[in-house]
Coordinates of C-alpha atoms and ligand atoms in Angstrom, one line a residue:
M1 CA 14.6 -20.9 -5.6
H2 CA 13.6 -20.3 -8.9
K3 CA 10.0 -19.7 -9.0
F4 CA 10.3 -16.8 -10.7
L5 CA 9.7 -18.1 -14.7
G6 CA 9.4 -14.7 -16.4
Y7 CA 6.4 -11.7 -16.8
R8 CA 3.7 -11.5 -18.1
C9 CA 2.0 -8.1 -20.2
S10 CA -1.3 -7.1 -19.0
L11 CA -2.4 -6.0 -22.0
C12 CA -1.0 -8.1 -24.7
G13 CA -0.4 -10.9 -22.6
K14 CA 2.9 -11.3 -24.1
E15 CA 5.3 -13.2 -22.2
Y16 CA 9.1 -12.5 -21.4
A17 CA 11.8 -14.8 -19.9
P18 CA 13.5 -13.9 -16.7
D19 CA 16.4 -12.6 -17.6
F20 CA 14.9 -9.3 -19.6
A21 CA 15.9 -6.5 -18.7
G22 CA 13.4 -4.1 -19.1
Y23 CA 10.5 -3.3 -17.4
T24 CA 7.2 -2.6 -18.7
C25 CA 5.8 -4.6 -21.8
P26 CA 8.3 -3.0 -25.7
E27 CA 5.0 -3.5 -27.4
D28 CA 2.1 -1.5 -25.1
H29 CA 4.3 -0.1 -22.2
G30 CA 2.1 -3.0 -20.7
N31 CA 2.6 -3.1 -16.5
L32 CA 4.1 -6.9 -16.7
T33 CA 3.5 -8.8 -13.9
V34 CA 6.1 -11.2 -12.2
R35 CA 5.2 -15.2 -12.7
L36 CA 5.4 -17.6 -10.5
D37 CA 5.8 -22.3 -11.0
I38 CA 2.6 -22.6 -8.7
E39 CA 3.4 -26.4 -9.2
K40 CA 7.1 -26.0 -7.6
I41 CA 5.6 -24.0 -4.8
Q42 CA 2.6 -26.5 -4.1
A43 CA 5.4 -29.0 -4.0
Q44 CA 8.0 -27.2 -1.6
A45 CA 5.5 -24.9 0.5
D46 CA 2.1 -25.4 3.0
L47 CA 0.1 -23.3 4.9
E48 CA 0.7 -24.6 7.9
S49 CA 4.2 -24.7 8.1
I50 CA 4.0 -20.9 6.8
F51 CA 1.6 -20.0 9.9
A52 CA 4.0 -22.0 12.2
S53 CA 6.9 -19.6 11.3
N54 CA 8.5 -17.3 14.0
E55 CA 9.6 -15.0 10.7
K56 CA 7.2 -11.4 11.8
S57 CA 8.0 -9.6 9.0
L58 CA 6.8 -10.0 5.3
W59 CA 10.2 -12.9 4.7
R60 CA 7.8 -15.6 6.1
Y61 CA 5.7 -16.0 2.7
E62 CA 10.1 -16.0 1.2
P63 CA 8.3 -19.7 0.1
L64 CA 5.6 -18.0 -2.1
L65 CA 8.2 -14.6 -3.6
P66 CA 10.1 -14.0 -7.1
V67 CA 13.0 -13.3 -4.5
Q68 CA 15.0 -14.5 -2.1
D69 CA 15.1 -13.1 1.5
P70 CA 18.6 -11.3 0.7
G71 CA 19.6 -11.9 5.0
F72 CA 20.1 -8.6 7.0
A73 CA 18.3 -10.0 9.6
D74 CA 18.6 -8.5 12.9
T75 CA 18.2 -4.5 10.4
P76 CA 14.6 -3.0 9.2
L77 CA 14.8 -4.8 6.8
H78 CA 13.4 -7.4 8.8
T79 CA 10.5 -6.0 9.4
A80 CA 8.9 -4.7 6.8
G81 CA 6.1 -6.0 7.0
W82 CA 3.0 -8.7 9.6
T83 CA 1.5 -5.4 10.5
P84 CA -1.3 -5.9 13.1
T85 CA -4.7 -6.5 12.5
F86 CA -7.2 -4.8 15.2
R87 CA -10.7 -4.7 15.3
F88 CA -13.1 -2.2 16.3
R89 CA -16.3 -3.7 18.2
Q90 CA -17.7 -0.4 19.0
L91 CA -16.8 1.1 15.4
E92 CA -18.5 -2.1 13.6
K93 CA -21.9 -1.5 15.7
T94 CA -22.3 1.7 15.3
L95 CA -21.3 1.2 11.3
G96 CA -23.7 -2.2 11.3
I97 CA -22.0 -4.1 10.0
G98 CA -20.1 -7.7 10.7
A99 CA -16.3 -7.1 11.1
L100 CA -14.3 -4.0 11.3
Y101 CA -10.9 -4.6 10.9
V102 CA -8.2 -2.1 10.4
K103 CA -4.7 -3.1 9.1
D104 CA -2.1 -1.3 10.2
E105 CA 0.8 -0.6 7.6
G106 CA 2.4 3.0 9.5
R107 CA 3.5 0.6 12.2
N108 CA 5.9 -1.0 9.6
P109 CA 10.1 0.2 9.6
T110 CA 9.9 4.0 7.9
A111 CA 5.3 3.8 8.7
S112 CA 4.2 2.9 5.5
F113 CA 2.8 -0.1 2.7
K114 CA 5.9 0.9 0.7
D115 CA 8.1 -0.8 2.5
R116 CA 7.0 -4.0 1.9
A117 CA 7.9 -3.2 -2.3
S118 CA 11.4 -1.8 -0.5
A119 CA 11.9 -4.7 0.9
I120 CA 11.6 -7.6 -2.2
L121 CA 13.2 -4.6 -4.5
I122 CA 16.5 -5.1 -2.4
A123 CA 16.5 -8.5 -2.6
R124 CA 16.1 -8.2 -6.2
A125 CA 18.7 -5.7 -6.4
K126 CA 21.0 -8.0 -5.1
E127 CA 20.2 -11.0 -7.4
I128 CA 20.7 -9.1 -10.1
G129 CA 23.7 -6.8 -8.0
A130 CA 22.0 -3.3 -9.5
K131 CA 24.4 -1.2 -6.7
T132 CA 22.0 1.7 -7.2
I133 CA 18.4 2.3 -7.0
V134 CA 16.2 5.0 -7.9
T135 CA 12.9 6.4 -7.5
A136 CA 10.4 8.6 -8.5
S137 CA 8.0 9.5 -4.7
T138 CA 4.8 11.8 -4.0
G139 CA 7.3 10.7 -0.6
N140 CA 6.7 7.4 0.8
A141 CA 7.8 5.7 -1.3
G142 CA 11.1 7.8 -1.4
A143 CA 11.6 7.0 2.5
A144 CA 10.5 3.3 2.0
L145 CA 13.5 3.1 -0.6
A146 CA 16.0 5.2 1.4
G147 CA 15.4 3.2 5.2
M148 CA 16.1 -0.1 3.0
A149 CA 18.6 0.8 1.7
A150 CA 20.7 2.5 5.0
A151 CA 19.5 -0.6 6.6
T152 CA 21.4 -2.8 3.9
G153 CA 24.3 -0.6 2.8
W154 CA 22.6 0.1 -0.3
H155 CA 22.6 3.4 -2.6
A156 CA 19.1 5.0 -3.9
V157 CA 18.1 7.5 -5.6
I158 CA 15.1 9.5 -4.9
F159 CA 13.2 12.0 -6.5
A160 CA 10.3 13.8 -4.9
P161 CA 7.9 16.7 -5.8
K162 CA 9.2 19.2 -3.5
S163 CA 6.2 20.0 -1.9
A164 CA 5.9 16.9 -0.4
P165 CA 5.1 16.2 3.8
P166 CA 8.8 18.2 5.6
A167 CA 8.4 14.3 7.2
K168 CA 9.1 12.6 4.6
I169 CA 11.2 14.8 2.8
S170 CA 13.3 14.6 6.5
Q171 CA 13.3 11.0 6.2
L172 CA 14.7 10.5 2.9
L173 CA 17.4 13.3 4.1
V174 CA 18.3 11.0 7.5
F175 CA 18.2 8.4 6.5
G176 CA 21.4 9.5 4.1
S177 CA 19.9 8.8 0.4
D178 CA 20.6 11.0 -2.7
V179 CA 17.7 13.3 -2.4
I180 CA 16.6 15.5 -5.3
L181 CA 12.9 17.9 -5.1
V182 CA 11.8 18.3 -8.2
D183 CA 10.4 22.3 -9.1
G184 CA 6.8 20.0 -10.3
N185 CA 4.7 17.5 -9.6
Y186 CA 4.5 13.5 -8.8
D187 CA 4.4 12.5 -12.9
S188 CA 6.8 14.8 -13.1
A189 CA 9.7 13.1 -10.7
F190 CA 8.6 10.2 -12.2
D191 CA 8.9 10.6 -16.0
L192 CA 12.6 12.4 -14.2
S193 CA 13.7 9.2 -12.5
V194 CA 12.7 7.3 -16.1
Q195 CA 14.8 8.6 -18.6
A196 CA 18.0 8.9 -15.2
A197 CA 16.9 5.0 -15.1
D198 CA 18.4 4.8 -18.9
R199 CA 20.8 7.9 -18.6
Y200 CA 23.0 6.3 -15.9
G201 CA 22.2 2.8 -15.8
W202 CA 20.7 2.8 -12.7
Y203 CA 18.1 -0.1 -10.9
C204 CA 14.9 1.8 -11.4
R205 CA 12.1 0.9 -8.4
N206 CA 9.0 3.3 -9.7
T207 CA 5.6 2.1 -8.5
G208 CA 3.6 0.6 -11.4
Y209 CA 7.0 0.5 -13.6
N210 CA 9.0 -2.0 -12.4
A211 CA 6.7 -5.3 -11.9
F212 CA 9.3 -6.2 -8.5
T213 CA 6.7 -3.5 -5.8
V214 CA 4.2 -5.8 -6.8
E215 CA 4.9 -8.4 -5.6
G216 CA 6.3 -7.2 -2.1
K217 CA 3.1 -5.2 -2.4
K218 CA 1.3 -8.6 -2.1
T219 CA 2.2 -9.9 1.3
G220 CA -0.6 -7.2 2.5
A221 CA -3.1 -10.2 0.9
Y222 CA -1.0 -13.1 2.5
E223 CA -1.6 -11.5 6.5
I224 CA -5.2 -10.2 5.6
W225 CA -5.5 -14.1 4.9
E226 CA -3.1 -15.2 7.6
Q227 CA -4.5 -12.8 10.5
V228 CA -8.3 -12.5 9.3
I229 CA -9.6 -15.2 6.4
A230 CA -8.2 -18.5 8.0
G231 CA -7.3 -16.7 11.7
K232 CA -11.2 -15.7 12.4
N233 CA -12.2 -18.0 10.5
V234 CA -14.1 -15.4 7.9
A235 CA -14.5 -16.6 4.5
P236 CA -13.1 -14.8 1.5
E237 CA -17.3 -14.3 0.1
Q238 CA -18.1 -12.5 3.4
L239 CA -15.3 -10.4 3.0
A240 CA -14.4 -6.9 2.0
V241 CA -11.3 -5.1 2.4
F242 CA -10.4 -1.4 1.5
V243 CA -7.5 0.0 0.0
S244 CA -6.4 3.9 -0.9
V245 CA -5.5 4.7 -4.9
G246 CA -2.6 6.7 -6.5
D247 CA -0.8 4.5 -8.2
G248 CA -3.3 1.8 -8.2
N249 CA 0.1 -0.5 -7.2
I250 CA -0.9 -1.5 -3.8
I251 CA -4.8 -2.4 -4.2
S252 CA -3.4 -4.2 -7.3
G253 CA -0.5 -6.6 -5.3
I254 CA -3.4 -6.6 -2.4
H255 CA -5.3 -8.3 -6.1
K256 CA -2.2 -11.2 -7.3
G257 CA -1.9 -12.0 -3.3
F258 CA -4.9 -12.8 -3.1
K259 CA -5.1 -14.4 -6.9
D260 CA -1.6 -16.6 -5.9
L261 CA -3.6 -18.2 -2.7
V262 CA -6.4 -19.3 -5.4
E263 CA -3.6 -20.7 -7.3
L264 CA -2.5 -22.5 -4.7
G265 CA -5.8 -24.0 -3.8
W266 CA -5.5 -22.3 -0.7
I267 CA -8.3 -19.7 -0.3
D268 CA -11.7 -20.3 -2.8
R269 CA -12.2 -17.1 -3.9
C270 CA -10.3 -13.6 -3.6
P271 CA -12.4 -11.5 -1.3
R272 CA -14.2 -8.7 -2.9
I273 CA -12.2 -5.6 -3.0
F274 CA -12.5 -2.8 -2.7
G275 CA -10.5 1.3 -4.6
I276 CA -11.0 4.6 -2.9
Q277 CA -10.3 7.8 -4.5
S278 CA -10.5 11.6 -3.4
E279 CA -12.7 13.1 -5.5
K280 CA -9.9 15.5 -6.4
S281 CA -7.4 12.5 -8.2
A282 CA -9.7 10.1 -9.3
A283 CA -8.4 8.7 -12.8
V284 CA -8.7 5.1 -11.7
Y285 CA -12.5 6.0 -10.4
N286 CA -13.4 7.5 -13.6
A287 CA -12.1 4.8 -15.6
W288 CA -14.0 1.9 -13.2
A289 CA -17.7 4.1 -13.1
A290 CA -17.0 4.4 -16.8
G291 CA -16.9 0.7 -17.5
T292 CA -13.6 0.6 -19.1
E293 CA -9.7 0.2 -19.0
T294 CA -8.6 3.0 -20.8
I295 CA -7.3 6.0 -17.5
V296 CA -7.5 9.4 -18.4
P297 CA -5.6 11.6 -17.0
V298 CA -6.7 14.0 -14.8
S299 CA -4.7 17.1 -12.4
A300 CA -4.8 15.6 -9.9
T301 CA -5.3 18.8 -5.8
T302 CA -6.3 16.6 -3.6
F303 CA -4.1 16.8 -0.2
A304 CA -4.3 13.4 0.2
D305 CA -0.5 13.5 -0.9
S306 CA 0.0 9.6 -1.2
I307 CA -2.8 9.1 -3.8
S308 CA -2.3 12.7 -5.9
V309 CA -1.0 11.0 -9.2
D310 CA -2.4 12.6 -12.6
L311 CA -1.3 9.5 -14.4
P312 CA -1.8 6.2 -12.5
R313 CA 0.7 3.9 -13.2
D314 CA -0.8 0.7 -12.8
G315 CA -4.1 2.6 -13.6
V316 CA -5.4 -0.9 -15.8
R317 CA -4.6 -3.9 -13.3
A318 CA -5.9 -1.2 -10.6
V319 CA -9.3 -1.6 -12.4
R320 CA -9.4 -4.9 -12.9
A321 CA -8.9 -6.0 -8.8
A322 CA -12.4 -4.5 -7.8
T323 CA -13.8 -5.7 -10.8
E324 CA -12.8 -9.2 -11.5
S325 CA -13.1 -9.4 -7.0
G326 CA -16.8 -7.7 -7.4
G327 CA -15.7 -4.8 -5.6
A328 CA -16.0 -1.4 -6.3
Y329 CA -14.1 2.2 -6.5
L330 CA -15.6 4.8 -5.0
A331 CA -14.3 8.9 -5.2
V332 CA -15.0 11.0 -1.7
P333 CA -14.3 14.4 -1.0
D334 CA -11.1 16.0 0.3
E335 CA -13.5 16.7 3.6
T336 CA -14.2 14.2 4.4
I337 CA -10.8 12.6 4.3
Y338 CA -9.7 15.0 7.4
E339 CA -13.3 13.7 9.5
G340 CA -11.6 10.0 9.2
I341 CA -8.3 11.1 10.5
S342 CA -10.4 12.2 13.4
E343 CA -12.8 9.1 13.7
L344 CA -9.6 6.7 13.1
G345 CA -8.0 8.6 16.1
K346 CA -10.6 8.2 18.8
Y347 CA -10.1 4.2 18.1
G348 CA -6.3 4.5 18.5
V349 CA -5.1 4.8 14.7
F350 CA -3.1 8.3 13.6
A351 CA -3.7 7.6 9.7
E352 CA -2.5 9.8 7.0
P353 CA -4.5 11.0 5.0
A354 CA -4.5 8.2 2.3
G355 CA -4.8 6.0 4.7
A356 CA -7.8 8.2 6.2
T357 CA -9.1 8.0 2.8
A358 CA -10.4 4.2 2.5
Y359 CA -11.8 4.0 6.1
V360 CA -13.6 6.8 4.7
G361 CA -14.5 4.7 1.6
M362 CA -15.7 2.2 3.6
R363 CA -18.8 4.3 5.4
K364 CA -19.3 5.5 2.1
A365 CA -19.9 1.6 0.7
V366 CA -21.8 0.7 3.8
R367 CA -24.2 4.1 3.6
E368 CA -24.9 2.4 -0.2
G369 CA -25.2 -0.3 0.9
L370 CA -22.6 -2.8 0.0
I371 CA -21.2 -3.6 2.5
G372 CA -24.2 -4.9 4.9
A373 CA -25.0 -6.5 8.2
D374 CA -22.7 -9.6 7.4
D375 CA -20.1 -8.1 5.2
H376 CA -16.7 -8.5 7.8
V377 CA -13.5 -5.9 6.8
V378 CA -10.8 -4.6 6.5
V379 CA -9.6 -1.4 6.0
V380 CA -5.7 -0.9 5.6
N381 CA -5.0 2.2 6.7
T382 CA -1.8 2.7 4.4
G383 CA 0.5 5.0 6.0
S384 CA 1.2 6.4 9.7
G385 CA -0.8 10.1 11.1
M386 CA 3.0 11.3 12.0
K387 CA 4.3 11.4 8.5
D388 CA 1.6 14.4 7.4
I389 CA 0.9 15.8 11.3
R390 CA 0.1 19.5 8.8
S391 CA -2.8 17.7 7.9
A392 CA -3.7 16.5 10.9
M393 CA -3.8 19.5 12.8
V394 CA -6.7 21.1 10.1
A395 CA -8.3 17.4 10.9
T396 CA -8.7 18.3 15.0
G397 CA -7.9 22.0 15.7
E398 CA -5.4 23.9 17.5
A399 CA -5.0 22.6 21.2
T400 CA -5.9 25.1 24.1
V401 CA -3.1 27.2 25.8
I402 CA -3.9 28.3 29.0
E403 CA -2.0 29.7 32.1
P404 CA -0.7 26.9 34.7
T405 CA -2.9 28.3 37.1
L406 CA -5.5 25.6 38.9
D407 CA -8.4 28.9 38.3
A408 CA -7.5 28.7 34.5
L409 CA -8.2 25.3 34.1
E410 CA -11.2 25.7 36.6
K411 CA -12.2 28.2 33.5
L412 CA -11.6 25.8 31.4
L413 CA -13.3 22.5 32.7
A414 CA -16.3 24.3 33.6
K415 CA -16.3 26.3 29.9
R416 CA -16.0 22.2 27.9
R417 CA -18.4 20.6 30.7
S418 CA -20.7 23.3 29.1
A419 CA -19.9 22.6 26.1
R420 CA -21.1 19.3 26.4
Ligands
LIG501 C1 1.6 5.0 -1.7 C2 0.9 5.3 -1.4 C3 -1.1 5.0 -1.4 C4 -1.2 4.7 -2.7 O1 -0.7 3.4 -3.5 P1 -0.5 3.3 -4.8 O2 0.1 2.2 -4.8 O3 -0.5 5.2 -5.3 O4 -2.4 3.1 -5.5 C5 -1.8 5.1 -0.3 N1 -1.6 5.7 1.1 C6 -0.1 5.9 1.0 C7 0.3 6.1 2.7 C8 1.2 6.0 -0.1 O5 2.1 5.6 0.6
LIG502 ZN1 2.5 -5.5 -23.9

């Protein structure tokens, strides 16, 4: 216990005690990074016992987390994380790379990467005695918090843009959270949720605001370590990880996870991390391409709603994830994201637009020579295609309808044969 030493500001470096009650640095609003007692972890944990754990969720990494496992063993809280990593041999040959893995975060209990953060936030809320948790969300963070809150008896308040995909809104409603849709975009939902948290004393889970979300998201890196680096004996310098970026919190979390492992001496370096954005929501890409950490807001219009963000709330650390790991940022056109959905689907993975974005960025990185014939690649599919079937239907086109007769079938099959 008590591996949690407090926080450090990602901008000015100032440190704060564990009982600090704010969210971002009071001096400069920088994101706070959780500080862990690495020596204590080294004394208490070892990789063999983690690898041998029977816990099939992110709670297998409790020794490396700043919170205690809150219990709720037979609930969805204990099925967040430990998602499968698939290998696509055919596709890796076609692309001409060493190996292609897709980590399918759509398998999480509410079907996105966000479950990792929300599971940790429930644990934190329990420790600090917070009864109500609020979050702003493009949809998935809210669904994840609502689902985890429902599973554990917490009260959740969710602010989301009214334009969020219906599947995500229905998740919020079904899980019984207090759902408030705003007539505005994600950024306006974010600002309102922060004001509401201040006014009513609610605990705020917001992405890129609450320091603990990264502590959940970093478990994605631990799993890539266990499943690929250790599991498939791939050297970190041979590995490149691709992830889509909106607020920049997932990529910051993955970076933090690998940095923890380097600090512990369990891997010798961080794999290269590549952040992928839509050209129509590219604030972090723009900063990276300009060689700066200064994030200039954009007016985001991408259909990939999970990464449609005007002002990324974790932009500075997101830029650093690529620069410090020797990775890069790429921006891709929205049309190619539809292609990515179809292509991944043909290999058995149904991705939501933001998930397919990482795959499309990987293809582009291969074309640009950033990934070579010996490189191994992990693409993180951050969310399930079931989250946004409207976009999937745009990608595939409508299904054919025929009269229920053999005659009609015969005609259709002939037509398809001649089209081939
Ligand atoms: C939230 C989300 C992202 C982007 O994560 P950020 O931390 O905002 O960069 C990508 N894909 C999916 C499916 C998401 O829900
Ligand atoms: Zn600061």
